[in-house]
Amino acid sequence: MKAKKKWRFWALLLTSAMLAGSLAACGSDNAGEGQAPETESKTESQAEPKEELEADTDDAGDDEIVKLQMLSLPSNSSGVVEGWWAEEVKRQVGVTIELIPCGDQGEQKLNALMGSGELPDIVCFKDYKQVENAVMGDMLLAYDDYKELLPDLYANAEIPLRYAADKLSCGKGKAYTVGTDAKLFMETRGDKEPWLRYDLYKQIGSPEITSLNDYLSVLQQMQEIEPANADGQKVYGLSIWKDWDRTFMCLAMFAGKFSGVEMIEGTLVEIDYNVNPPKVRSILDEDSLYLKFIDFLYQANQMGLLDPDSMTQRFDDATNKMGSGRVLMGLGNWGVSDFATPEKQEEGIGHMPVFVKDSPTVTEGLQPIGRTWTVSVSKACKNSEAAMRFINYMFSFDGAMLQRNGPKGITWDVDENGNPYVTEEGYEYMQDGKKELPEGKGLYDGCPQTWAALHITTQNPDLNNTPIGNSFWEKKEYAPKDTKLVDMWQEDYDAVDSIDYLTKNNLLIPFQFVGYPILTDDMEQLAARVGDVVTTNSWKMAFAKDDAEYEALKAEMIEKAENIGSNDFVEWWTGEYDKALEEASDYLE
């Protein structure tokens, strides 16, 4: 029987697209979960960091608009932010934001800025170690010293601030940073990876998938039906990229999710949720999901399913191929909506989630301390009060509602009962991402893809405790009906969406809540050295010419990694993780 429809596909895409920050980076579960296709590409800059700081920071008076520079490691964007979001921030806070370009060189850019002794006005760090280094270098302001300017921050991010003071202050006991996107409530709806061209999958009879490698024969059959896109370009099963890699092939993280395994970026470990209690193991263990993923890629390449450009292309190149109909399987939903336009969906064409039968999907659980993407104000900031006003606005419900849903009165509003709803015009902006709002830019590209202060499930007490993400709101009668594509999927899965299906079948497992271990300098260097070997050999293995070369590269990778000290890292990290699990209860409400 068909499940009752309580959501609308395009409304869900809006919420995904507004998940600023997680969008292009893969630093945490949020990196792939609910991520939307990017609308702006990463931009690299060859300018010296010091020159950027001297040229672009304004010292504004009380009645002037203050320009604040921000380095956001999760960001895809650069330059002065313009459009509807920027105009509202200018009115409410009196600031404009300029994003320093970092491309896929964000960590190098951060290190160069820290080496110069001055950070830009606002920094969104990627991990706790970066915060510690900045605190030790006396480069950050303490939020505690500006409490009178930060009522919303302290009201809505008390736990992340407490964690920062306890764990990230180098013993100083003050909050020099704050975790973003803190999650106190679980999602009740949404979609999960992986995504397959569902129309082609249906054409081949919707074969049952019981393992990761089963996708290969399915993709091969789909490729035979559609070997080229509408423009005559070759279609591949998979198209991947390497510019997100750190200590391993980053895209393994997304395959891990629908295989019941959490992979910890920047480390050499994965956590297997297929056993109880979850087991920490090396990514180089014979039974690791990571090695299974590399084998999956190797087999895909042998079958002609892996895009040969994968080793040299960037994220934008791969997602553009997805959008032009050249990719049959997405490990995340990047580029999905670029291809599956409303018109195509009405024809039943597009990508939808297709899961491994009976395999658990791991999802981000409660994370009251926020993500490891934390936000700080620099001591070098020439107008610290303006920066603090901006931080406070971002953590306010007004700021969060703007970031997640667009401008009030245009894309959304509040009814006579105090409940938020998407306007009829709002749906038009959702469905046509290029349609400009009155103050400029489309709904998606008008909001900077940086960091999200409050999680989409955060309940707004001013709006009857309704979650701030519009995908959870009740729909008006004019809301677009589900498309033929979505109807087909719902009929087949007897569910409203992925979360509904996985929950009904007891296949959705939240990550354990834990503050992940902060790497010591020695462990950070060890992980980096091993990671160079792992990433290099992993890519070579994926494109090995035959089984003999593949096995030789695999043996070489494991031997070199162990000689450098990969097992020592895993042993250290596991011990620290166990301690962090014990301390986690201190931050659960």
Short mmCIF file of C-alpha atoms in Angstrom, two decimals, residues 9-10 13 323 335-351 431 483-485:
data_model
loop_
_atom_site.label_atom_id
_atom_site.label_comp_id
_atom_site.label_asym_id
_atom_site.label_seq_id
_atom_site.Cartn_x
_atom_site.Cartn_y
_atom_site.Cartn_z
CA PHE A 9 10.58 16.41 -2.78
CA TRP A 10 11.51 19.94 -3.71
CA LEU A 13 15.91 19.69 -1.61
CA GLY A 323 23.99 17.03 -13.72
CA GLY A 335 24.33 16.98 -8.71
CA VAL A 336 21.17 14.89 -8.38
CA SER A 337 18.71 17.76 -8.66
CA ASP A 338 20.73 19.36 -11.46
CA PHE A 339 19.85 16.34 -13.59
CA ALA A 340 16.43 15.46 -12.17
CA THR A 341 14.59 18.64 -13.09
CA PRO A 342 10.86 18.78 -12.27
CA GLU A 343 10.14 18.06 -15.93
CA LYS A 344 12.33 14.95 -15.93
CA GLN A 345 10.83 13.78 -12.65
CA GLU A 346 7.35 14.07 -14.10
CA GLU A 347 8.54 11.71 -16.81
CA GLY A 348 9.80 9.33 -14.11
CA ILE A 349 13.46 10.09 -14.85
CA GLY A 350 16.06 10.74 -12.17
CA HIS A 351 18.08 9.39 -9.26
CA GLN A 431 12.07 24.59 -8.11
CA THR A 483 6.42 13.82 -9.05
CA LYS A 484 5.99 10.57 -10.93
CA LEU A 485 9.56 9.63 -9.98
#
